[in-house]
Amino acid sequence: MNLGLIADSGQCFRMQQQGHQAWELIAHGRLLTITREAGDIYCFDCSQADFDGIWHHYFDLDRDYEQLLTSIPGEDHFLQAAAQQGRGLRILRQEPFETIISFIISQRKTIPAIRRAVALLAQRFGSQIAPGRYAFPQAAQLAAQPLEALQACGLGYRSPYVLHTARLIAAGQPALDTLACLDDQSLMAALCQLPGVGKKVAGCAMLFAFARLDAFPRDVWINRVIAEVYGGHFPLDPFVGHGGFIQQLMFCYGRSPEYRKLQEQKG
DNA sequence: GTCCAGGGTAAGC
DNA sequence: GCTTACCATGGA
C-alpha cells in the first residue's frame, strides 16, 4: 500500500497528508489517522474492532493488486510506466452517498476545488466528530438544506443536481443498500437515473464505492491519454475484471509531470 | 484577459 | 442515433 498515492489519486477527497508521514481520513463518521512507520508498514490509529470491521474492507485489503499488474502487456510502455509509478495504489470502497455527491460536484472542477466544496458541505451540514472535524452529511442532512445554502459552498450550477439527488436518496429512491445487489449494467442504469449523474459520474461511483472493478470512467484525462497513446481506442479485453484499476493507473500517470513532460517533447 | 477542470442536460439535427 | 451551447467557479 502507498497511502500518499491513494490520497492524491483523485478517487477520494477527504484523505489528506497531515505532517511528515501521516494522513487524516474522515469516513464512516470517524476521524482516522494513519502513520507510515516504514516502507509498506502503516499504523492505523483505531481500535482493532474498527480495523477489522471497517478499514480492512475500506482499503480493500483482501485484493492482490500486484497480481492485477501482471495483465499489462510488456510492450505497453505507457501502462508499464504507470504501473511502476502507481505501485501501492488501491481502489477504495467508499460510502456510496458521499461518493455519488462528490462526483456530481466533480464535473468541470479541479481536484483541489472538489476537496474545498466537499469540506464546506461537511463543515456546514455534517455532524462534528472531533474538534474542527466534520463527517460528510447524511442524505437527510443535505436534503434539508435550501438551494442557496448549497450554492454558497461553491457548487455553482451543480447545486440543484446535488439537492435533488440528496432528496431522492433520503427518500429511499433508490435505496443504496439495494443498489449494491444489482449487476453492473443495472447499477449503471440506476445511478444514471439520478439528476447530475451520467456515465462518467456513475462509473466513478461504481468503481470507488461499489468496488465494481470493471467500471471504466472516462474523464478528460483518460480521453486525452487514449487519444495520445492508443490512437483513440483502448480495448478492455485484456483487463476484464479489473479495467477500472487500469483506468486509475492511467489517470494518475497521465496527470503526472513526468508523463506531461514526455508528451510536451513529442509536440 | 484567456483557458481549463475526474460532465450533464436539453435542444437541435 | 449524433453534435452543440450552456451551465458557475477558481486557479494557472
PDB file of C-alpha atoms (C1' of nucleotides) in Angstrom:
ATOM      1  CA  MET A   1       0.000   0.000   0.000  1.00  0.00           C
ATOM      2  CA  ASN A   2       1.143   3.517  -0.857  1.00  0.00           C
ATOM      3  CA  LEU A   3      -1.114   5.856   1.077  1.00  0.00           C
ATOM      4  CA  GLY A   4       0.323   9.039  -0.397  1.00  0.00           C
ATOM      5  CA  LEU A   5      -0.540   7.778  -3.850  1.00  0.00           C
ATOM      6  CA  ILE A   6      -4.065   6.813  -2.812  1.00  0.00           C
ATOM      7  CA  ALA A   7      -4.715  10.124  -1.060  1.00  0.00           C
ATOM      8  CA  ASP A   8      -3.807  12.096  -4.181  1.00  0.00           C
ATOM      9  CA  SER A   9      -5.298   9.694  -6.718  1.00  0.00           C
ATOM     10  CA  GLY A  10      -8.488  11.672  -7.244  1.00  0.00           C
ATOM     11  CA  GLN A  11     -10.781   8.881  -6.066  1.00  0.00           C
ATOM     12  CA  CYS A  12     -11.259  10.335  -2.571  1.00  0.00           C
ATOM     13  CA  PHE A  13     -11.439  13.892  -1.338  1.00  0.00           C
ATOM     14  CA  ARG A  14     -11.247  13.610   2.426  1.00  0.00           C
ATOM     15  CA  MET A  15      -7.850  11.950   2.888  1.00  0.00           C
ATOM     16  CA  GLN A  16      -5.071  14.439   3.391  1.00  0.00           C
ATOM     17  CA  GLN A  17      -1.453  14.347   4.328  1.00  0.00           C
ATOM     18  CA  GLN A  18      -1.023  15.850   7.768  1.00  0.00           C
ATOM     19  CA  GLY A  19       2.626  16.277   8.554  1.00  0.00           C
ATOM     20  CA  HIS A  20       5.572  14.136   7.500  1.00  0.00           C
ATOM     21  CA  GLN A  21       4.370  10.539   7.114  1.00  0.00           C
ATOM     22  CA  ALA A  22       0.851  10.915   8.454  1.00  0.00           C
ATOM     23  CA  TRP A  23      -2.570  11.149   6.816  1.00  0.00           C
ATOM     24  CA  GLU A  24      -6.004  12.057   8.112  1.00  0.00           C
ATOM     25  CA  LEU A  25      -9.081  10.412   6.716  1.00  0.00           C
ATOM     26  CA  ILE A  26     -12.700  11.162   7.542  1.00  0.00           C
ATOM     27  CA  ALA A  27     -15.143   8.383   6.648  1.00  0.00           C
ATOM     28  CA  HIS A  28     -17.832   6.298   8.288  1.00  0.00           C
ATOM     29  CA  GLY A  29     -18.397   9.096  10.795  1.00  0.00           C
ATOM     30  CA  ARG A  30     -14.879   8.683  12.102  1.00  0.00           C
ATOM     31  CA  LEU A  31     -11.592  10.516  12.053  1.00  0.00           C
ATOM     32  CA  LEU A  32      -8.763   8.112  11.275  1.00  0.00           C
ATOM     33  CA  THR A  33      -5.090   8.990  11.459  1.00  0.00           C
ATOM     34  CA  ILE A  34      -2.683   6.725   9.611  1.00  0.00           C
ATOM     35  CA  THR A  35       1.058   6.941  10.116  1.00  0.00           C
ATOM     36  CA  ARG A  36       3.681   5.386   7.896  1.00  0.00           C
ATOM     37  CA  GLU A  37       6.134   3.522  10.068  1.00  0.00           C
ATOM     38  CA  ALA A  38       8.441   2.156   7.387  1.00  0.00           C
ATOM     39  CA  GLY A  39       8.142   1.078   3.776  1.00  0.00           C
ATOM     40  CA  ASP A  40       4.882  -0.775   3.434  1.00  0.00           C
ATOM     41  CA  ILE A  41       4.037  -0.667   7.131  1.00  0.00           C
ATOM     42  CA  TYR A  42       1.323   1.669   8.360  1.00  0.00           C
ATOM     43  CA  CYS A  43      -0.124   2.276  11.804  1.00  0.00           C
ATOM     44  CA  PHE A  44      -3.887   2.819  11.999  1.00  0.00           C
ATOM     45  CA  ASP A  45      -4.933   4.896  15.000  1.00  0.00           C
ATOM     46  CA  CYS A  46      -8.120   2.960  15.766  1.00  0.00           C
ATOM     47  CA  SER A  47      -9.480   0.019  17.716  1.00  0.00           C
ATOM     48  CA  GLN A  48      -8.929  -3.500  16.450  1.00  0.00           C
ATOM     49  CA  ALA A  49     -12.709  -3.778  16.055  1.00  0.00           C
ATOM     50  CA  ASP A  50     -12.816  -0.744  13.741  1.00  0.00           C
ATOM     51  CA  PHE A  51      -9.874  -2.014  11.729  1.00  0.00           C
ATOM     52  CA  ASP A  52     -11.432  -5.439  11.264  1.00  0.00           C
ATOM     53  CA  GLY A  53     -14.979  -4.174  10.786  1.00  0.00           C
ATOM     54  CA  ILE A  54     -14.439  -1.037   8.704  1.00  0.00           C
ATOM     55  CA  TRP A  55     -10.973  -0.134   7.451  1.00  0.00           C
ATOM     56  CA  HIS A  56      -9.837  -3.539   6.275  1.00  0.00           C
ATOM     57  CA  HIS A  57     -12.797  -3.509   3.916  1.00  0.00           C
ATOM     58  CA  TYR A  58     -12.475   0.210   3.115  1.00  0.00           C
ATOM     59  CA  PHE A  59      -8.920  -0.247   1.839  1.00  0.00           C
ATOM     60  CA  ASP A  60      -9.841  -3.451   0.001  1.00  0.00           C
ATOM     61  CA  LEU A  61      -7.006  -5.258   1.753  1.00  0.00           C
ATOM     62  CA  ASP A  62      -8.071  -8.722   0.611  1.00  0.00           C
ATOM     63  CA  ARG A  63      -7.288  -7.973  -3.027  1.00  0.00           C
ATOM     64  CA  ASP A  64      -3.849  -8.647  -4.514  1.00  0.00           C
ATOM     65  CA  TYR A  65      -3.144  -5.588  -6.650  1.00  0.00           C
ATOM     66  CA  GLU A  66       0.319  -6.796  -7.630  1.00  0.00           C
ATOM     67  CA  GLN A  67      -1.353  -9.738  -9.327  1.00  0.00           C
ATOM     68  CA  LEU A  68      -3.564  -7.385 -11.372  1.00  0.00           C
ATOM     69  CA  LEU A  69      -0.468  -5.683 -12.779  1.00  0.00           C
ATOM     70  CA  THR A  70       0.607  -8.901 -14.488  1.00  0.00           C
ATOM     71  CA  SER A  71      -2.163  -8.393 -17.061  1.00  0.00           C
ATOM     72  CA  ILE A  72      -0.306  -5.419 -18.532  1.00  0.00           C
ATOM     73  CA  PRO A  73       1.444  -6.359 -21.788  1.00  0.00           C
ATOM     74  CA  GLY A  74       5.207  -5.913 -21.679  1.00  0.00           C
ATOM     75  CA  GLU A  75       5.179  -3.896 -24.887  1.00  0.00           C
ATOM     76  CA  ASP A  76       2.714  -1.337 -23.462  1.00  0.00           C
ATOM     77  CA  HIS A  77       5.293   1.166 -22.296  1.00  0.00           C
ATOM     78  CA  PHE A  78       2.744   3.673 -21.061  1.00  0.00           C
ATOM     79  CA  LEU A  79       0.997   1.220 -18.741  1.00  0.00           C
ATOM     80  CA  GLN A  80       4.304  -0.304 -17.671  1.00  0.00           C
ATOM     81  CA  ALA A  81       5.467   3.138 -16.557  1.00  0.00           C
ATOM     82  CA  ALA A  82       2.073   3.833 -14.979  1.00  0.00           C
ATOM     83  CA  ALA A  83       2.262   0.553 -13.063  1.00  0.00           C
ATOM     84  CA  GLN A  84       5.781   1.320 -11.926  1.00  0.00           C
ATOM     85  CA  GLN A  85       4.826   4.769 -10.630  1.00  0.00           C
ATOM     86  CA  GLY A  86       1.469   3.528  -9.325  1.00  0.00           C
ATOM     87  CA  ARG A  87       2.806   0.712  -7.212  1.00  0.00           C
ATOM     88  CA  GLY A  88       0.762   0.603  -3.992  1.00  0.00           C
ATOM     89  CA  LEU A  89      -2.295   2.255  -5.470  1.00  0.00           C
ATOM     90  CA  ARG A  90      -5.568   0.647  -4.392  1.00  0.00           C
ATOM     91  CA  ILE A  91      -9.235   1.163  -5.204  1.00  0.00           C
ATOM     92  CA  LEU A  92     -11.155   2.216  -2.102  1.00  0.00           C
ATOM     93  CA  ARG A  93     -14.594   1.005  -1.083  1.00  0.00           C
ATOM     94  CA  GLN A  94     -16.032   4.356  -0.103  1.00  0.00           C
ATOM     95  CA  GLU A  95     -19.515   5.171   1.158  1.00  0.00           C
ATOM     96  CA  PRO A  96     -21.998   5.328  -1.723  1.00  0.00           C
ATOM     97  CA  PHE A  97     -23.831   8.547  -0.844  1.00  0.00           C
ATOM     98  CA  GLU A  98     -20.672  10.564  -0.243  1.00  0.00           C
ATOM     99  CA  THR A  99     -19.122   9.190  -3.424  1.00  0.00           C
ATOM    100  CA  ILE A 100     -22.146   9.932  -5.615  1.00  0.00           C
ATOM    101  CA  ILE A 101     -22.455  13.507  -4.331  1.00  0.00           C
ATOM    102  CA  SER A 102     -18.701  14.137  -4.508  1.00  0.00           C
ATOM    103  CA  PHE A 103     -18.515  13.067  -8.142  1.00  0.00           C
ATOM    104  CA  ILE A 104     -21.606  15.074  -9.095  1.00  0.00           C
ATOM    105  CA  ILE A 105     -19.668  18.033  -7.713  1.00  0.00           C
ATOM    106  CA  SER A 106     -16.517  16.936  -9.553  1.00  0.00           C
ATOM    107  CA  GLN A 107     -17.785  17.784 -13.015  1.00  0.00           C
ATOM    108  CA  ARG A 108     -15.671  20.526 -14.571  1.00  0.00           C
ATOM    109  CA  LYS A 109     -13.759  21.090 -11.355  1.00  0.00           C
ATOM    110  CA  THR A 110     -10.142  20.576 -10.374  1.00  0.00           C
ATOM    111  CA  ILE A 111      -9.400  18.124  -7.574  1.00  0.00           C
ATOM    112  CA  PRO A 112      -8.447  20.895  -5.101  1.00  0.00           C
ATOM    113  CA  ALA A 113     -11.724  22.663  -5.919  1.00  0.00           C
ATOM    114  CA  ILE A 114     -13.671  19.440  -5.301  1.00  0.00           C
ATOM    115  CA  ARG A 115     -11.931  18.994  -1.944  1.00  0.00           C
ATOM    116  CA  ARG A 116     -12.851  22.523  -0.953  1.00  0.00           C
ATOM    117  CA  ALA A 117     -16.515  22.140  -1.861  1.00  0.00           C
ATOM    118  CA  VAL A 118     -16.801  18.776  -0.099  1.00  0.00           C
ATOM    119  CA  ALA A 119     -15.082  20.161   3.010  1.00  0.00           C
ATOM    120  CA  LEU A 120     -17.547  23.065   3.091  1.00  0.00           C
ATOM    121  CA  LEU A 121     -20.521  20.733   2.782  1.00  0.00           C
ATOM    122  CA  ALA A 122     -19.216  18.682   5.702  1.00  0.00           C
ATOM    123  CA  GLN A 123     -18.392  21.691   7.848  1.00  0.00           C
ATOM    124  CA  ARG A 124     -21.758  23.325   7.341  1.00  0.00           C
ATOM    125  CA  PHE A 125     -24.170  20.390   7.167  1.00  0.00           C
ATOM    126  CA  GLY A 126     -22.361  17.379   8.611  1.00  0.00           C
ATOM    127  CA  SER A 127     -22.013  16.223  12.211  1.00  0.00           C
ATOM    128  CA  GLN A 128     -18.971  17.193  14.228  1.00  0.00           C
ATOM    129  CA  ILE A 129     -16.903  14.102  15.034  1.00  0.00           C
ATOM    130  CA  ALA A 130     -13.772  15.730  16.509  1.00  0.00           C
ATOM    131  CA  PRO A 131     -12.588  19.275  17.186  1.00  0.00           C
ATOM    132  CA  GLY A 132     -12.784  21.031  13.821  1.00  0.00           C
ATOM    133  CA  ARG A 133     -13.591  17.768  12.013  1.00  0.00           C
ATOM    134  CA  TYR A 134     -16.924  17.033  10.378  1.00  0.00           C
ATOM    135  CA  ALA A 135     -18.426  13.918   8.838  1.00  0.00           C
ATOM    136  CA  PHE A 136     -19.798  14.063   5.319  1.00  0.00           C
ATOM    137  CA  PRO A 137     -23.504  14.927   5.627  1.00  0.00           C
ATOM    138  CA  GLN A 138     -26.114  12.199   5.634  1.00  0.00           C
ATOM    139  CA  ALA A 139     -28.595  12.299   2.758  1.00  0.00           C
ATOM    140  CA  ALA A 140     -31.290  13.684   5.092  1.00  0.00           C
ATOM    141  CA  GLN A 141     -28.947  16.412   6.310  1.00  0.00           C
ATOM    142  CA  LEU A 142     -28.246  17.600   2.768  1.00  0.00           C
ATOM    143  CA  ALA A 143     -31.839  17.160   1.658  1.00  0.00           C
ATOM    144  CA  ALA A 144     -32.997  19.543   4.398  1.00  0.00           C
ATOM    145  CA  GLN A 145     -30.933  22.453   3.078  1.00  0.00           C
ATOM    146  CA  PRO A 146     -32.237  25.290   0.931  1.00  0.00           C
ATOM    147  CA  LEU A 147     -30.670  25.553  -2.506  1.00  0.00           C
ATOM    148  CA  GLU A 148     -28.892  28.794  -1.570  1.00  0.00           C
ATOM    149  CA  ALA A 149     -27.004  27.072   1.257  1.00  0.00           C
ATOM    150  CA  LEU A 150     -25.522  24.582  -1.215  1.00  0.00           C
ATOM    151  CA  GLN A 151     -24.752  27.301  -3.707  1.00  0.00           C
ATOM    152  CA  ALA A 152     -22.777  29.095  -1.001  1.00  0.00           C
ATOM    153  CA  CYS A 153     -20.408  26.090  -0.866  1.00  0.00           C
ATOM    154  CA  GLY A 154     -19.177  26.811  -4.370  1.00  0.00           C
ATOM    155  CA  LEU A 155     -21.228  24.159  -6.115  1.00  0.00           C
ATOM    156  CA  GLY A 156     -22.321  26.540  -8.871  1.00  0.00           C
ATOM    157  CA  TYR A 157     -24.706  25.041 -11.413  1.00  0.00           C
ATOM    158  CA  ARG A 158     -24.339  21.633  -9.717  1.00  0.00           C
ATOM    159  CA  SER A 159     -26.314  22.774  -6.654  1.00  0.00           C
ATOM    160  CA  PRO A 160     -29.738  21.610  -7.899  1.00  0.00           C
ATOM    161  CA  TYR A 161     -28.221  18.278  -9.003  1.00  0.00           C
ATOM    162  CA  VAL A 162     -26.829  17.695  -5.504  1.00  0.00           C
ATOM    163  CA  LEU A 163     -30.017  18.780  -3.746  1.00  0.00           C
ATOM    164  CA  HIS A 164     -32.341  16.713  -5.923  1.00  0.00           C
ATOM    165  CA  THR A 165     -30.153  13.626  -5.702  1.00  0.00           C
ATOM    166  CA  ALA A 166     -29.864  14.009  -1.910  1.00  0.00           C
ATOM    167  CA  ARG A 167     -33.654  14.284  -1.627  1.00  0.00           C
ATOM    168  CA  LEU A 168     -34.213  11.197  -3.765  1.00  0.00           C
ATOM    169  CA  ILE A 169     -31.741   9.109  -1.778  1.00  0.00           C
ATOM    170  CA  ALA A 170     -33.047  10.446   1.544  1.00  0.00           C
ATOM    171  CA  ALA A 171     -36.485   9.245   0.419  1.00  0.00           C
ATOM    172  CA  GLY A 172     -35.081   5.823  -0.365  1.00  0.00           C
ATOM    173  CA  GLN A 173     -35.485   6.213  -4.129  1.00  0.00           C
ATOM    174  CA  PRO A 174     -33.238   4.454  -4.755  1.00  0.00           C
ATOM    175  CA  ALA A 175     -32.250   2.627  -1.559  1.00  0.00           C
ATOM    176  CA  LEU A 176     -28.472   2.469  -1.648  1.00  0.00           C
ATOM    177  CA  ASP A 177     -28.211  -0.901   0.107  1.00  0.00           C
ATOM    178  CA  THR A 178     -30.417  -2.327  -2.628  1.00  0.00           C
ATOM    179  CA  LEU A 179     -28.180  -0.921  -5.359  1.00  0.00           C
ATOM    180  CA  ALA A 180     -25.283  -2.964  -4.039  1.00  0.00           C
ATOM    181  CA  CYS A 181     -27.136  -6.140  -5.066  1.00  0.00           C
ATOM    182  CA  LEU A 182     -27.545  -5.142  -8.717  1.00  0.00           C
ATOM    183  CA  ASP A 183     -25.329  -6.392 -11.516  1.00  0.00           C
ATOM    184  CA  ASP A 184     -23.022  -3.851 -13.164  1.00  0.00           C
ATOM    185  CA  GLN A 185     -25.339  -2.938 -16.018  1.00  0.00           C
ATOM    186  CA  SER A 186     -28.383  -2.463 -13.766  1.00  0.00           C
ATOM    187  CA  LEU A 187     -26.349  -0.470 -11.269  1.00  0.00           C
ATOM    188  CA  MET A 188     -25.108   1.832 -14.036  1.00  0.00           C
ATOM    189  CA  ALA A 189     -28.686   2.360 -15.236  1.00  0.00           C
ATOM    190  CA  ALA A 190     -29.969   3.032 -11.712  1.00  0.00           C
ATOM    191  CA  LEU A 191     -27.234   5.553 -10.955  1.00  0.00           C
ATOM    192  CA  CYS A 192     -27.809   7.367 -14.257  1.00  0.00           C
ATOM    193  CA  GLN A 193     -31.422   7.964 -13.163  1.00  0.00           C
ATOM    194  CA  LEU A 194     -30.125  10.431 -10.581  1.00  0.00           C
ATOM    195  CA  PRO A 195     -30.010  14.095 -11.619  1.00  0.00           C
ATOM    196  CA  GLY A 196     -26.470  15.210 -12.451  1.00  0.00           C
ATOM    197  CA  VAL A 197     -25.275  11.627 -12.862  1.00  0.00           C
ATOM    198  CA  GLY A 198     -24.215  10.435 -16.309  1.00  0.00           C
ATOM    199  CA  LYS A 199     -21.980   7.600 -17.434  1.00  0.00           C
ATOM    200  CA  LYS A 200     -18.790   9.120 -16.100  1.00  0.00           C
ATOM    201  CA  VAL A 201     -20.044  10.033 -12.620  1.00  0.00           C
ATOM    202  CA  ALA A 202     -21.892   6.710 -12.381  1.00  0.00           C
ATOM    203  CA  GLY A 203     -18.689   4.913 -13.365  1.00  0.00           C
ATOM    204  CA  CYS A 204     -16.765   6.659 -10.592  1.00  0.00           C
ATOM    205  CA  ALA A 205     -19.407   5.716  -8.034  1.00  0.00           C
ATOM    206  CA  MET A 206     -19.393   2.114  -9.252  1.00  0.00           C
ATOM    207  CA  LEU A 207     -15.608   1.907  -9.060  1.00  0.00           C
ATOM    208  CA  PHE A 208     -14.845   3.921  -5.935  1.00  0.00           C
ATOM    209  CA  ALA A 209     -17.856   2.997  -3.797  1.00  0.00           C
ATOM    210  CA  PHE A 210     -19.275  -0.306  -5.042  1.00  0.00           C
ATOM    211  CA  ALA A 211     -15.941  -1.954  -5.910  1.00  0.00           C
ATOM    212  CA  ARG A 212     -17.090  -2.700  -9.465  1.00  0.00           C
ATOM    213  CA  LEU A 213     -13.614  -3.053 -10.897  1.00  0.00           C
ATOM    214  CA  ASP A 214     -14.899  -3.381 -14.448  1.00  0.00           C
ATOM    215  CA  ALA A 215     -16.212   0.189 -14.379  1.00  0.00           C
ATOM    216  CA  PHE A 216     -14.027   2.391 -16.597  1.00  0.00           C
ATOM    217  CA  PRO A 217     -14.999   6.055 -16.114  1.00  0.00           C
ATOM    218  CA  ARG A 218     -13.689   8.279 -18.905  1.00  0.00           C
ATOM    219  CA  ASP A 219     -12.883  11.852 -17.955  1.00  0.00           C
ATOM    220  CA  VAL A 220     -10.877  14.434 -19.884  1.00  0.00           C
ATOM    221  CA  TRP A 221      -7.572  12.960 -18.671  1.00  0.00           C
ATOM    222  CA  ILE A 222      -8.416   9.384 -19.627  1.00  0.00           C
ATOM    223  CA  ASN A 223      -9.689  10.507 -23.016  1.00  0.00           C
ATOM    224  CA  ARG A 224      -6.519  12.519 -23.508  1.00  0.00           C
ATOM    225  CA  VAL A 225      -4.292   9.539 -22.739  1.00  0.00           C
ATOM    226  CA  ILE A 226      -6.323   7.267 -25.001  1.00  0.00           C
ATOM    227  CA  ALA A 227      -6.014   9.818 -27.804  1.00  0.00           C
ATOM    228  CA  GLU A 228      -2.304  10.458 -27.249  1.00  0.00           C
ATOM    229  CA  VAL A 229      -1.105   6.910 -26.607  1.00  0.00           C
ATOM    230  CA  TYR A 230      -3.673   4.498 -28.040  1.00  0.00           C
ATOM    231  CA  GLY A 231      -4.888   6.242 -31.183  1.00  0.00           C
ATOM    232  CA  GLY A 232      -8.322   6.943 -29.712  1.00  0.00           C
ATOM    233  CA  HIS A 233      -9.221   3.354 -28.929  1.00  0.00           C
ATOM    234  CA  PHE A 234      -8.411   1.372 -25.794  1.00  0.00           C
ATOM    235  CA  PRO A 235      -9.678  -2.246 -25.779  1.00  0.00           C
ATOM    236  CA  LEU A 236     -10.547  -3.592 -22.341  1.00  0.00           C
ATOM    237  CA  ASP A 237     -10.426  -7.303 -23.161  1.00  0.00           C
ATOM    238  CA  PRO A 238      -7.007  -7.919 -21.563  1.00  0.00           C
ATOM    239  CA  PHE A 239      -8.245  -6.319 -18.337  1.00  0.00           C
ATOM    240  CA  VAL A 240     -11.617  -7.959 -17.743  1.00  0.00           C
ATOM    241  CA  GLY A 241     -12.344  -7.986 -14.024  1.00  0.00           C
ATOM    242  CA  HIS A 242     -10.084  -5.045 -13.195  1.00  0.00           C
ATOM    243  CA  GLY A 243     -10.263  -2.485 -16.017  1.00  0.00           C
ATOM    244  CA  GLY A 244     -11.164   0.209 -13.506  1.00  0.00           C
ATOM    245  CA  PHE A 245      -7.885  -0.306 -11.699  1.00  0.00           C
ATOM    246  CA  ILE A 246      -6.041   0.086 -15.002  1.00  0.00           C
ATOM    247  CA  GLN A 247      -8.095   3.232 -15.583  1.00  0.00           C
ATOM    248  CA  GLN A 248      -6.909   4.615 -12.253  1.00  0.00           C
ATOM    249  CA  LEU A 249      -3.276   3.903 -13.137  1.00  0.00           C
ATOM    250  CA  MET A 250      -3.819   5.719 -16.448  1.00  0.00           C
ATOM    251  CA  PHE A 251      -5.405   8.663 -14.660  1.00  0.00           C
ATOM    252  CA  CYS A 252      -2.613   9.087 -12.136  1.00  0.00           C
ATOM    253  CA  TYR A 253       0.270   8.634 -14.561  1.00  0.00           C
ATOM    254  CA  GLY A 254      -1.429  10.639 -17.313  1.00  0.00           C
ATOM    255  CA  ARG A 255      -1.580  13.626 -14.989  1.00  0.00           C
ATOM    256  CA  SER A 256       1.952  13.232 -13.647  1.00  0.00           C
ATOM    257  CA  PRO A 257       4.588  15.847 -14.502  1.00  0.00           C
ATOM    258  CA  GLU A 258       6.820  13.017 -15.840  1.00  0.00           C
ATOM    259  CA  TYR A 259       4.319  11.987 -18.487  1.00  0.00           C
ATOM    260  CA  ARG A 260       3.207  15.535 -19.304  1.00  0.00           C
ATOM    261  CA  LYS A 261       6.830  16.479 -19.909  1.00  0.00           C
ATOM    262  CA  LEU A 262       7.322  13.486 -22.198  1.00  0.00           C
ATOM    263  CA  GLN A 263       4.231  14.457 -24.196  1.00  0.00           C
ATOM    264  CA  GLU A 264       5.417  18.031 -24.475  1.00  0.00           C
ATOM    265  CA  GLN A 265       8.702  16.905 -26.016  1.00  0.00           C
ATOM    266  CA  LYS A 266       6.833  14.871 -28.589  1.00  0.00           C
ATOM    267  CA  GLY A 267       4.969  18.032 -29.576  1.00  0.00           C
TER     268      GLY A 267
ATOM    269  C1'  DG B   1      -7.601  38.979 -20.125  1.00  0.00           C
ATOM    270  C1'  DT B   2      -7.899  33.506 -21.673  1.00  0.00           C
ATOM    271  C1'  DC B   3      -8.037  28.684 -20.814  1.00  0.00           C
ATOM    272  C1'  DC B   4      -9.250  24.624 -18.297  1.00  0.00           C
ATOM    273  C1'  DA B   5     -11.060  21.409 -14.761  1.00  0.00           C
ATOM    274  C1'  DG B   6     -12.385  13.360 -12.890  1.00  0.00           C
ATOM    275  C1'  DG B   7     -19.566  16.356 -17.295  1.00  0.00           C
ATOM    276  C1'  DG B   8     -24.634  16.536 -17.652  1.00  0.00           C
ATOM    277  C1'  DT B   9     -28.571  18.283 -19.883  1.00  0.00           C
ATOM    278  C1'  DA B  10     -31.590  19.818 -23.327  1.00  0.00           C
ATOM    279  C1'  DA B  11     -32.143  21.432 -27.768  1.00  0.00           C
ATOM    280  C1'  DG B  12     -31.165  20.805 -32.439  1.00  0.00           C
ATOM    281  C1'  DC B  13     -30.228  17.918 -36.414  1.00  0.00           C
TER     282       DC B  13
ATOM    283  C1'  DG C   1     -28.801   7.998 -33.288  1.00  0.00           C
ATOM    284  C1'  DC C   2     -25.343  12.100 -33.175  1.00  0.00           C
ATOM    285  C1'  DT C   3     -23.374  17.163 -32.213  1.00  0.00           C
ATOM    286  C1'  DT C   4     -23.608  21.617 -29.721  1.00  0.00           C
ATOM    287  C1'  DA C   5     -24.365  25.518 -26.416  1.00  0.00           C
ATOM    288  C1'  DC C   6     -24.704  26.253 -21.881  1.00  0.00           C
ATOM    289  C1'  DC C   7     -24.250  25.650 -17.234  1.00  0.00           C
ATOM    290  C1'  DA C   8     -20.723  28.591 -12.183  1.00  0.00           C
ATOM    291  C1'  DT C   9     -16.364  28.873 -10.132  1.00  0.00           C
ATOM    292  C1'  DG C  10     -11.500  29.070  -9.125  1.00  0.00           C
ATOM    293  C1'  DG C  11      -6.782  28.643 -10.335  1.00  0.00           C
ATOM    294  C1'  DA C  12      -2.981  28.754 -13.650  1.00  0.00           C
TER     295       DA C  12
END
